[in-house]
Structure formats: C-alpha cells, structure tokens
Short mmCIF file of C-alpha atoms in Angstrom, two decimals:
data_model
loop_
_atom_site.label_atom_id
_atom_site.label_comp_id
_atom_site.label_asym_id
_atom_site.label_seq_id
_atom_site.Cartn_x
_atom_site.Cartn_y
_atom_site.Cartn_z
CA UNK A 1 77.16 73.28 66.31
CA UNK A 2 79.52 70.55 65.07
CA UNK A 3 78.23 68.09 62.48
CA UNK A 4 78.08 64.47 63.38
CA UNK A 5 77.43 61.34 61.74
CA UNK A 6 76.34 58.07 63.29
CA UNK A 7 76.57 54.49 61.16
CA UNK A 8 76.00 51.01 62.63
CA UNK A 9 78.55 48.51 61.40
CA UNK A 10 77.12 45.48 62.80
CA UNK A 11 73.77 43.87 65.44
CA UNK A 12 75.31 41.10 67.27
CA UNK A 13 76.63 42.65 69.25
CA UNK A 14 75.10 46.07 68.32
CA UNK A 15 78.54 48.11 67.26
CA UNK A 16 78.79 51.73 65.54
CA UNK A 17 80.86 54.05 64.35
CA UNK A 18 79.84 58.19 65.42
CA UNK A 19 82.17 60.19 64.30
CA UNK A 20 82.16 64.08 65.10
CA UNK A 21 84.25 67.16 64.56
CA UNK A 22 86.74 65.99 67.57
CA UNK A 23 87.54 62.58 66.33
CA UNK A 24 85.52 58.70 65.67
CA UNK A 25 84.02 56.86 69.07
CA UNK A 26 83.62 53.13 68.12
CA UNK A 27 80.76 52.23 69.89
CA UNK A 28 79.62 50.81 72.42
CA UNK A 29 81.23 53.13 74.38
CA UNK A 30 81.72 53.72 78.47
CA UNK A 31 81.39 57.60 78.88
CA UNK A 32 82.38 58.57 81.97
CA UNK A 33 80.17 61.58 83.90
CA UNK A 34 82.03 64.57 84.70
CA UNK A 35 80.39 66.61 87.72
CA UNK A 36 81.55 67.76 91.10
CA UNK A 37 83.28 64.97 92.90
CA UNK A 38 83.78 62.31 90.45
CA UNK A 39 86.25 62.34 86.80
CA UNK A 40 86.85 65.37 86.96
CA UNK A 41 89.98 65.03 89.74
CA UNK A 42 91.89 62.75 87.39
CA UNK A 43 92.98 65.09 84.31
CA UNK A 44 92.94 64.42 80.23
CA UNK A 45 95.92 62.76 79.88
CA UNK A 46 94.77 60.23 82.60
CA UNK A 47 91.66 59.86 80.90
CA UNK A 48 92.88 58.92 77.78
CA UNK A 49 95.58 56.49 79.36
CA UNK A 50 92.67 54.63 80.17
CA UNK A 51 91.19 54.35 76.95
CA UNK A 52 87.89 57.06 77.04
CA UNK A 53 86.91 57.67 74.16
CA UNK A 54 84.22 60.45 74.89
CA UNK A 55 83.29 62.71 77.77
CA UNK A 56 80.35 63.77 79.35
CA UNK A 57 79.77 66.67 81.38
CA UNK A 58 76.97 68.76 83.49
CA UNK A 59 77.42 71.72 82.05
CA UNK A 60 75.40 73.50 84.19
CA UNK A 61 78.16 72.79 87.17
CA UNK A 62 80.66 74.87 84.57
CA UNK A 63 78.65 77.79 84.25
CA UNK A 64 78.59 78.59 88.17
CA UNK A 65 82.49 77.77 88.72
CA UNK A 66 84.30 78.46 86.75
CA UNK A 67 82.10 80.40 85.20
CA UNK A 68 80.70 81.23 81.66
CA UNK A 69 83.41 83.57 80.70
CA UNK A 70 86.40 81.83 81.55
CA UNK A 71 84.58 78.13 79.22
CA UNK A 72 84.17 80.90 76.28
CA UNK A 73 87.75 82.20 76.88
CA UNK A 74 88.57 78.49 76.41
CA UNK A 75 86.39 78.07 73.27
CA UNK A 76 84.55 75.70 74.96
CA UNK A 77 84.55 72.88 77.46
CA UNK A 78 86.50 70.61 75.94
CA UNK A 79 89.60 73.58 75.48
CA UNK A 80 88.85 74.30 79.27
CA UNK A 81 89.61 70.86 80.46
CA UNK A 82 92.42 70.16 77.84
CA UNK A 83 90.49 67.28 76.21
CA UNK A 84 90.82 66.01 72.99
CA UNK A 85 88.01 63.91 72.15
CA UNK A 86 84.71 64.45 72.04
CA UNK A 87 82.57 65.75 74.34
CA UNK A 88 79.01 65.35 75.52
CA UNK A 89 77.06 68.35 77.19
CA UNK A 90 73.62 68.40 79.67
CA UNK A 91 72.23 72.03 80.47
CA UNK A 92 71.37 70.56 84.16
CA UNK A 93 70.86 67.12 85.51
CA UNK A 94 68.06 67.82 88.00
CA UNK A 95 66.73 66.39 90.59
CA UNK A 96 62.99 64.72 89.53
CA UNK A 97 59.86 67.60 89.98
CA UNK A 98 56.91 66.42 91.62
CA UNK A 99 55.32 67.91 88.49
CA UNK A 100 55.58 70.13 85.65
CA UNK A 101 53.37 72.87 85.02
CA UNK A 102 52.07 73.59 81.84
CA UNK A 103 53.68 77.06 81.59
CA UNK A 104 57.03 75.36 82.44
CA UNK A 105 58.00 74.86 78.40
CA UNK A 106 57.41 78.62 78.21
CA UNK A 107 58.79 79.89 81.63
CA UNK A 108 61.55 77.18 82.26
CA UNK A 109 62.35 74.32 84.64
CA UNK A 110 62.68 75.66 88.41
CA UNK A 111 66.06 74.13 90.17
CA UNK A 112 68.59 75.39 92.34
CA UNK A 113 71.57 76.71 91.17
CA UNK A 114 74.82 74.21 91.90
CA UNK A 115 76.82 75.44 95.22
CA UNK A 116 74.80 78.38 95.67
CA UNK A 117 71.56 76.74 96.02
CA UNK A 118 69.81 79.96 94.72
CA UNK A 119 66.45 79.30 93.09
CA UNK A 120 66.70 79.74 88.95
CA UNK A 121 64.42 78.90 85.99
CA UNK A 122 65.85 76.69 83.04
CA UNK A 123 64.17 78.15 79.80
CA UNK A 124 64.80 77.25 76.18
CA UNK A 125 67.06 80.94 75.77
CA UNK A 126 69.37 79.88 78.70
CA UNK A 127 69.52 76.51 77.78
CA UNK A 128 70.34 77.12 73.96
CA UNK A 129 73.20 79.95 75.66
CA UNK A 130 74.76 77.49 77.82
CA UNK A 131 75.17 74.60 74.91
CA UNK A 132 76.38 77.15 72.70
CA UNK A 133 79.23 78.38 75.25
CA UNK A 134 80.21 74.77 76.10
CA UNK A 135 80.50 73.67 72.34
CA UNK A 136 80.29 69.98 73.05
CA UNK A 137 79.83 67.51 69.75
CA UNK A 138 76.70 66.10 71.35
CA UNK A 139 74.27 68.67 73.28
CA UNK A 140 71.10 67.18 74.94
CA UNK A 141 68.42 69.16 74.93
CA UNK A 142 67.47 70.52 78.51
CA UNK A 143 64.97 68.26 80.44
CA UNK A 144 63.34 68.07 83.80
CA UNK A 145 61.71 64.74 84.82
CA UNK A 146 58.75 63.93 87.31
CA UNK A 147 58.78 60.60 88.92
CA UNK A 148 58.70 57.29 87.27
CA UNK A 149 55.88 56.16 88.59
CA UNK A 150 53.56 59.18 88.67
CA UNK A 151 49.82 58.97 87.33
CA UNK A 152 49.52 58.53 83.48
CA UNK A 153 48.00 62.32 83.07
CA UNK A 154 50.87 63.52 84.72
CA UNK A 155 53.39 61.47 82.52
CA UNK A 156 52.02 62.55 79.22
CA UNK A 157 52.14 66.29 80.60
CA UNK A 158 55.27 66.27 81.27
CA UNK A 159 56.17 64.71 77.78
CA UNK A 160 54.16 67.47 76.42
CA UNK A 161 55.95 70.23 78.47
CA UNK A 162 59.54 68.77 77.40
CA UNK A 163 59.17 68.47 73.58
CA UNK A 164 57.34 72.06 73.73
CA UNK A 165 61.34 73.35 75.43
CA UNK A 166 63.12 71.48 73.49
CA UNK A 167 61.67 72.42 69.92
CA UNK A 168 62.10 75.87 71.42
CA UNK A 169 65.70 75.07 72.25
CA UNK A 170 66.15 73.45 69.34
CA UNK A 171 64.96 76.81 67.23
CA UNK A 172 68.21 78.42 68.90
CA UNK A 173 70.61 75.76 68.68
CA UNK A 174 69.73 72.92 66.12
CA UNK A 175 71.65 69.91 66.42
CA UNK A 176 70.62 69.13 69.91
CA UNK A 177 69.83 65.61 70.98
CA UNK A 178 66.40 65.21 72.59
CA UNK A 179 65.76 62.86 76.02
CA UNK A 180 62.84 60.50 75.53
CA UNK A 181 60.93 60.74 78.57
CA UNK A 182 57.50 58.83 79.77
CA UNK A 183 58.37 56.92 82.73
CA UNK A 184 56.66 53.41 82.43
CA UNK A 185 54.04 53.87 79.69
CA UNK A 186 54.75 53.09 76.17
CA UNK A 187 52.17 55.39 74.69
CA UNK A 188 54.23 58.40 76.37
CA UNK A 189 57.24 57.80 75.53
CA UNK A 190 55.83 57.17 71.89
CA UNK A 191 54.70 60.74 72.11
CA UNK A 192 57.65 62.00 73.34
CA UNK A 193 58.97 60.39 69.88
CA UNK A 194 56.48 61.70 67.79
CA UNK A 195 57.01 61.85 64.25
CA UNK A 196 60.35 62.99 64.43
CA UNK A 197 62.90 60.82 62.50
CA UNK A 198 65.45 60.83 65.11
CA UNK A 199 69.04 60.22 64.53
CA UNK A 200 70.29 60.04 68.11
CA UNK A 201 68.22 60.02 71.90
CA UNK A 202 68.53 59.92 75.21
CA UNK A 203 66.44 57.65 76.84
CA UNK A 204 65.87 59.09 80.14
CA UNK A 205 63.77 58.97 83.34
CA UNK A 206 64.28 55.40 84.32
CA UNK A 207 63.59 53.46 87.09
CA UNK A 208 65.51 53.47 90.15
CA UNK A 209 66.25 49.47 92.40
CA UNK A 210 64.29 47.23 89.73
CA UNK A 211 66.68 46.23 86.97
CA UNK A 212 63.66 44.39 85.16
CA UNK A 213 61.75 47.19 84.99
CA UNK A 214 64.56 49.30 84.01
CA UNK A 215 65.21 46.91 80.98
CA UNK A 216 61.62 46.82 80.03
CA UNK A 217 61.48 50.01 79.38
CA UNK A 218 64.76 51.09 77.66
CA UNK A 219 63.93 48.02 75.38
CA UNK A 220 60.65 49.12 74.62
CA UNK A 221 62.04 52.49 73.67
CA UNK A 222 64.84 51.36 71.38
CA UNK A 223 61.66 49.56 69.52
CA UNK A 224 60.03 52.91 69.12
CA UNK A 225 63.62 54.33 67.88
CA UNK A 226 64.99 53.83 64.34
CA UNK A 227 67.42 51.02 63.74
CA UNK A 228 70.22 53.97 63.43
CA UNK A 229 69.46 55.96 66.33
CA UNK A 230 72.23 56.41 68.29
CA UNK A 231 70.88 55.15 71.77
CA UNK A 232 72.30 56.73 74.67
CA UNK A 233 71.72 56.01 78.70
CA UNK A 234 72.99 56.88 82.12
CA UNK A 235 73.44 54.06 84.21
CA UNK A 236 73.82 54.29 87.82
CA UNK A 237 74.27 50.99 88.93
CA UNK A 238 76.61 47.75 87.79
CA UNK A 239 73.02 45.85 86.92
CA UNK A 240 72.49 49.01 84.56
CA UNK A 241 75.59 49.00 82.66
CA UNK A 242 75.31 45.35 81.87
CA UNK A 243 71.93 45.57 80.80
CA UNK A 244 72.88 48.47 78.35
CA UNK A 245 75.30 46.74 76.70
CA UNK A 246 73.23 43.45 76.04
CA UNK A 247 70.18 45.62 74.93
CA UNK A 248 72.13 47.36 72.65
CA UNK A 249 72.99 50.75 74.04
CA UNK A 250 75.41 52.49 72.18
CA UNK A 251 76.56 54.90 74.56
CA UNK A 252 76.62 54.43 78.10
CA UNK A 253 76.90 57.38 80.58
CA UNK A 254 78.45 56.11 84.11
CA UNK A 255 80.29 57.27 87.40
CA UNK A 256 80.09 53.38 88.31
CA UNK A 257 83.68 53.14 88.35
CA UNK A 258 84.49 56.08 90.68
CA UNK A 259 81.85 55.47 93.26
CA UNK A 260 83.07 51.59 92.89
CA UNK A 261 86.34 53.36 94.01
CA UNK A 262 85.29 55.38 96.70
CA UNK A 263 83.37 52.36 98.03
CA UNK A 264 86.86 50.47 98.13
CA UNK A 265 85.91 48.20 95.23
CA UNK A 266 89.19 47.40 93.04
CA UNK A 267 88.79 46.15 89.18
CA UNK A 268 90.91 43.53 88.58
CA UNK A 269 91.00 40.89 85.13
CA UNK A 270 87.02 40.25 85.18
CA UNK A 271 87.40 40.62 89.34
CA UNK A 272 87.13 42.48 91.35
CA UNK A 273 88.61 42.93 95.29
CA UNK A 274 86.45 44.39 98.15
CA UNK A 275 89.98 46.00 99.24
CA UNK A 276 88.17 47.89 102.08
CA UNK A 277 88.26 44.68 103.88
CA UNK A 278 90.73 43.75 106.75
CA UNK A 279 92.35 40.64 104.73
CA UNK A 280 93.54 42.98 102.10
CA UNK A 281 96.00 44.24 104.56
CA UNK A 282 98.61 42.24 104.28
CA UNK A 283 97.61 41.14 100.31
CA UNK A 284 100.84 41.13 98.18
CA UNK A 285 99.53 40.51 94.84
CA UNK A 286 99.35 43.22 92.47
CA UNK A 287 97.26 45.96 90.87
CA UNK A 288 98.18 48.59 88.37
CA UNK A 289 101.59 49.06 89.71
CA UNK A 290 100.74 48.56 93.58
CA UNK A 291 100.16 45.71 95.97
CA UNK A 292 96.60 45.01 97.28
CA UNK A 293 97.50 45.81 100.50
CA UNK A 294 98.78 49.66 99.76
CA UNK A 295 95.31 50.41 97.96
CA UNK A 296 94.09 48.85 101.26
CA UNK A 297 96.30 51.27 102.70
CA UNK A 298 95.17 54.66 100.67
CA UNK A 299 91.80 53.22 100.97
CA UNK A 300 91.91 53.15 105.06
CA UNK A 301 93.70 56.67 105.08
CA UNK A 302 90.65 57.93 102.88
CA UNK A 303 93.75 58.79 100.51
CA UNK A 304 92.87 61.21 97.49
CA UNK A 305 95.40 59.54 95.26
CA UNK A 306 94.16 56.61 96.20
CA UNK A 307 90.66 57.99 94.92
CA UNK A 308 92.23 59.24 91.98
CA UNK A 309 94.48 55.72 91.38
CA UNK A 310 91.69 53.25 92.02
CA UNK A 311 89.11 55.53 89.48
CA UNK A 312 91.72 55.10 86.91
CA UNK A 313 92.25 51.73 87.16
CA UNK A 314 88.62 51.01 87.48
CA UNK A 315 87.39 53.21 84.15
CA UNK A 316 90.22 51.67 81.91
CA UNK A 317 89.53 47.81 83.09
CA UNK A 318 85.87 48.55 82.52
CA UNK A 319 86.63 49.52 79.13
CA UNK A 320 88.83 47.40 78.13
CA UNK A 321 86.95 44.78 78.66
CA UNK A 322 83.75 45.85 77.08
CA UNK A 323 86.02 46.18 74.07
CA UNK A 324 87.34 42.40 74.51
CA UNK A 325 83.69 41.24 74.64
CA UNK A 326 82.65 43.01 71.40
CA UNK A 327 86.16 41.87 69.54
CA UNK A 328 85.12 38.78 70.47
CA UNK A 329 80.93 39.11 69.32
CA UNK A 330 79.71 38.00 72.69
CA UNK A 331 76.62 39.33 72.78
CA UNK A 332 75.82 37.97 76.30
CA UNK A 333 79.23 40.60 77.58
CA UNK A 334 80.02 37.33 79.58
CA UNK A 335 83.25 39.31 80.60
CA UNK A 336 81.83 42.25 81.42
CA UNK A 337 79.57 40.33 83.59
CA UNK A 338 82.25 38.83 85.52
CA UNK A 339 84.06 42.14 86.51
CA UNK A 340 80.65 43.62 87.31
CA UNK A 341 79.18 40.58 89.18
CA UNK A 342 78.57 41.93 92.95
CA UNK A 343 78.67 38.26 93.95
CA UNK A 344 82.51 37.55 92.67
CA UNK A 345 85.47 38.80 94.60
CA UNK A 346 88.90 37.71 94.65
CA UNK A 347 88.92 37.52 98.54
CA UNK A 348 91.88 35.82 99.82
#
C-alpha cells in the first residue's frame, strides 16, 4: 500500500494538502463516485479537463466486470481506467442491514453480488484481497451500516462488529482508512473512534432528507477527530455538499453533478438552467460550446452525449468554483451556494 501524507495549511476556510504516491490533491476537494451508470461513461482525459483531482470508485463493481484478473493485469484500477491521479477505493457500498450479527466481524457482511444478484459474504480476507488488487492511494476499510435511526443497543453493536472487521482487515492490508459509524449518538461514534489516533476517516452512515441532522452529526464527529484528520464524506444531495464544505470536509465524495445532469439541470457561472423545461427550446445563449436550446435538445432525445456533455460541464463548474471560493477565504462558499441553490435558475 502506497504511503500518504496529509498536512493542513490553513482553518478558514479549512484547506490541506494530501499528497500520495500518484500526485498532491489540494483540498477541499470534489471527488467524483465512479460506479455503474454515473463517471465512469466520460473517460480520463475528460475527467481531468474538468479539473478532478482524485477518483473514487466501488471497487466491488470492478471485481464482477471486468473482473479481478483483467484490474491485476492492469496493476490496478487506476492503470485499468487510464487515470493518472489518485484514486480512492470502497470494497462494497451496501445497501443499510436491518442489523448486524455479532458473528458478522468474523463471518463477513451478507450482500448481493453487483449484476448477478447472487448472495456473498464480505469478510476481512476478501476485503483485504480486493483493496490489494485495486491498489488505490486511499482504501476504506469494508463497512456495512444498519439504519440511522435504529435503537442505541443496536448502534453500538454494529460499531462493535465494524472495528472488530476492520482491525482484521487492517492486519492484511495496513494503511486502510476506517468509516466512523454510529448513526445519531455521540457515544457510538466515539467508540467507533476509540483510542486510535487517526490520521484520515470516513464519516459514514448519515442521515438521509434532514440536512440539520445530517450536519449535527458530521460536526460532532469532526470534534471527536484530530485537528489533522483528513475528513472525508459522501454527499448525496446539493444541501450535503454545501454543508461539507462550510463544516470543513476535506474530501467530498459526490455523483451530484451527473444525476443533476440526467435530471436536465445545467451548471452555468453560479446558475444553473432547468434545461428540461419547454422555454429552453428556443434559448440561444450559450453553454460549454452549445446553445441552451441543443442541450434542451439532447436532453429531450434522452441523448447519451448529452449525458456525457452536461456531466462534464457540471463536475468542472462545480469545481471550479469551490476552488474560487477558497482562493478567495470565503468560508460561508457564498459561490458555491449560488450554483447549488435549488431556488435560483436562469429561466428565461
């Protein structure tokens, strides 16, 4: 496993430097989610055109197609998908359990396998095997959630059942990056801390429709973290990626700007157009090379290069205007917050 080092260069607004075998991210930094359906379709070089910095990928997805020996062939998954920068590797993103069994950190999460759907076990062996194959500069240790809001016993089990894995992972494979589970309750997801002295988490198994919540609880956890922990999230929503950034997130892990596309939601300079919409039609002003009314157009004809277009356009405007909001030391991300603001659309 690749060394990395991780050193915050200033706190308002929280920036960092990691820097891994593959090259430096300056932090914070957008990292697009690469699984079945979403960055995947647009290629490296279009990736880097718009400004990513770092990757993230379900490996788990890769090990069914293409397939285990064809990644190793490849030296990895970043040699697979010609990419190079850094790279970011899960073992699974499952769906949540109901609950975990005690004799789950020895046996292994249950899920069903991508696109076959056939009924596997997740243990700290297979786990450790499929990091090692995919040779990403950060590996998160494998994890399996419960719901947010299930009873405190069940919480603190689950916790318990996690770090047990992942220190048996972590026996195989050191270097990996552990998720700090615990839905709602402090106290758990201080356990799921413990003593360790970590240098970078994951804070996962968040709330899903209540954005206060959701910052409640990611802030509570970066209090439990040490000041140079390098805090990472997933954020599923536009209310989620904002609230990252002004907490202090250092990496943020997204598909916002490709289901924004699919949805027929254009980013424009800290706007964004609802092109999906009949008045778009016969809209002349432009948009990364192309009138309004032709991604109106691919948009209507449910046009894959229109997909593939809009997704590009959307990732790089996203980023580059994160970055013009931290060159800038505006901690509130007040530009960030227009483009993302569901309210503000530059209807004709």
């Amino acid at each position: 496993m690749s060394k990395r080092s991780f050193k915050v260069t200033a706190t308002n607004p929280r920036t960092a430097l990691l820097t891994t075998a593959r090259g430096q991210v300056q932090t914070p930094c957008i990292v697009p989610l690469l699984k079945r359906g979403t960055f995947g379709m647009l290629g490296s070089q279009t990736l880097q055109q718009a400004k990513v910095q770092l990757l993230a990928a379900d490996g788990l997805e890769y090990s069914v197609e293409p397939g285990l020996k064809t990644i190793q062939a490849s030296h990895g998954l970043a040699g697979f998908l010609n990419w190079q920068g850094p790279i970011m590797t899960f073992s699974g993103l499952f769906e949540p359990a109901d609950k975990l069994k005690k004799n789950a950190s020895r046996l292994g999460f249950r899920y069903q396998e991508p696109f076959t759907k056939a009924e596997k076990r997740m243990d700290a062996a297979s786990a450790a095997t499929l990091q090692k194959v995919m040779a990403g500069d950060l590996p998160v240790a494998a994890f399996q959630t419960i719901d947010y809001y299930a009873p405190v016993d069940d919480l603190l089990s689950a916790v318990k059942v996690n770090a047990e894995l992942a220190t048996s992972e972590s026996t195989l494979l050191p270097g990996l990056i552990p998720a700090v589970l615990g839905g709602g309750i402090k106290k758990a997801r201080q356990l799921a801390i413990g003593d360790q002295s970590l240098t970078a988490a994951l804070i996962a198994q968040l709330p899903t429709g209540d954005i206060q919540e959701w910052q409640r609880i990611v802030s509570a956890t970066i209090d439990l973290l040490p000041a140079d922990c390098l805090r990472i999230v997933m954020a599923d929503s536009a209310e989620q990626v904002l609230a990252a950034l002004r907490l202090g997130v250092d990496l943020i892990v997204t598909g916002l700007p490709l289901v924004d596309a699919v949805e027929g939601e254009a980013y424009g300079q800290q706007i964004r157009y609802r092109i999906k919409e009949s008045s778009y039609q016969d809209d002349t002003r432009m948009l990364n090379g192309h009138s309004l009314a032709y991604w109106h157009y691919l948009h209507h004809e449910k046009s894959r290069a229109g997909i593939q277009g809009l997704s590009a356009n959307n990732l790089q405007r996203l980023i580059e205007t994160v970055n013009q909001d931290v060159q800038e030391a505006d901690e509130n991300y007040s530009r960030t917050g227009a483009l993302l603001s569901a309210d503000k659309h530059g209807n004709k």
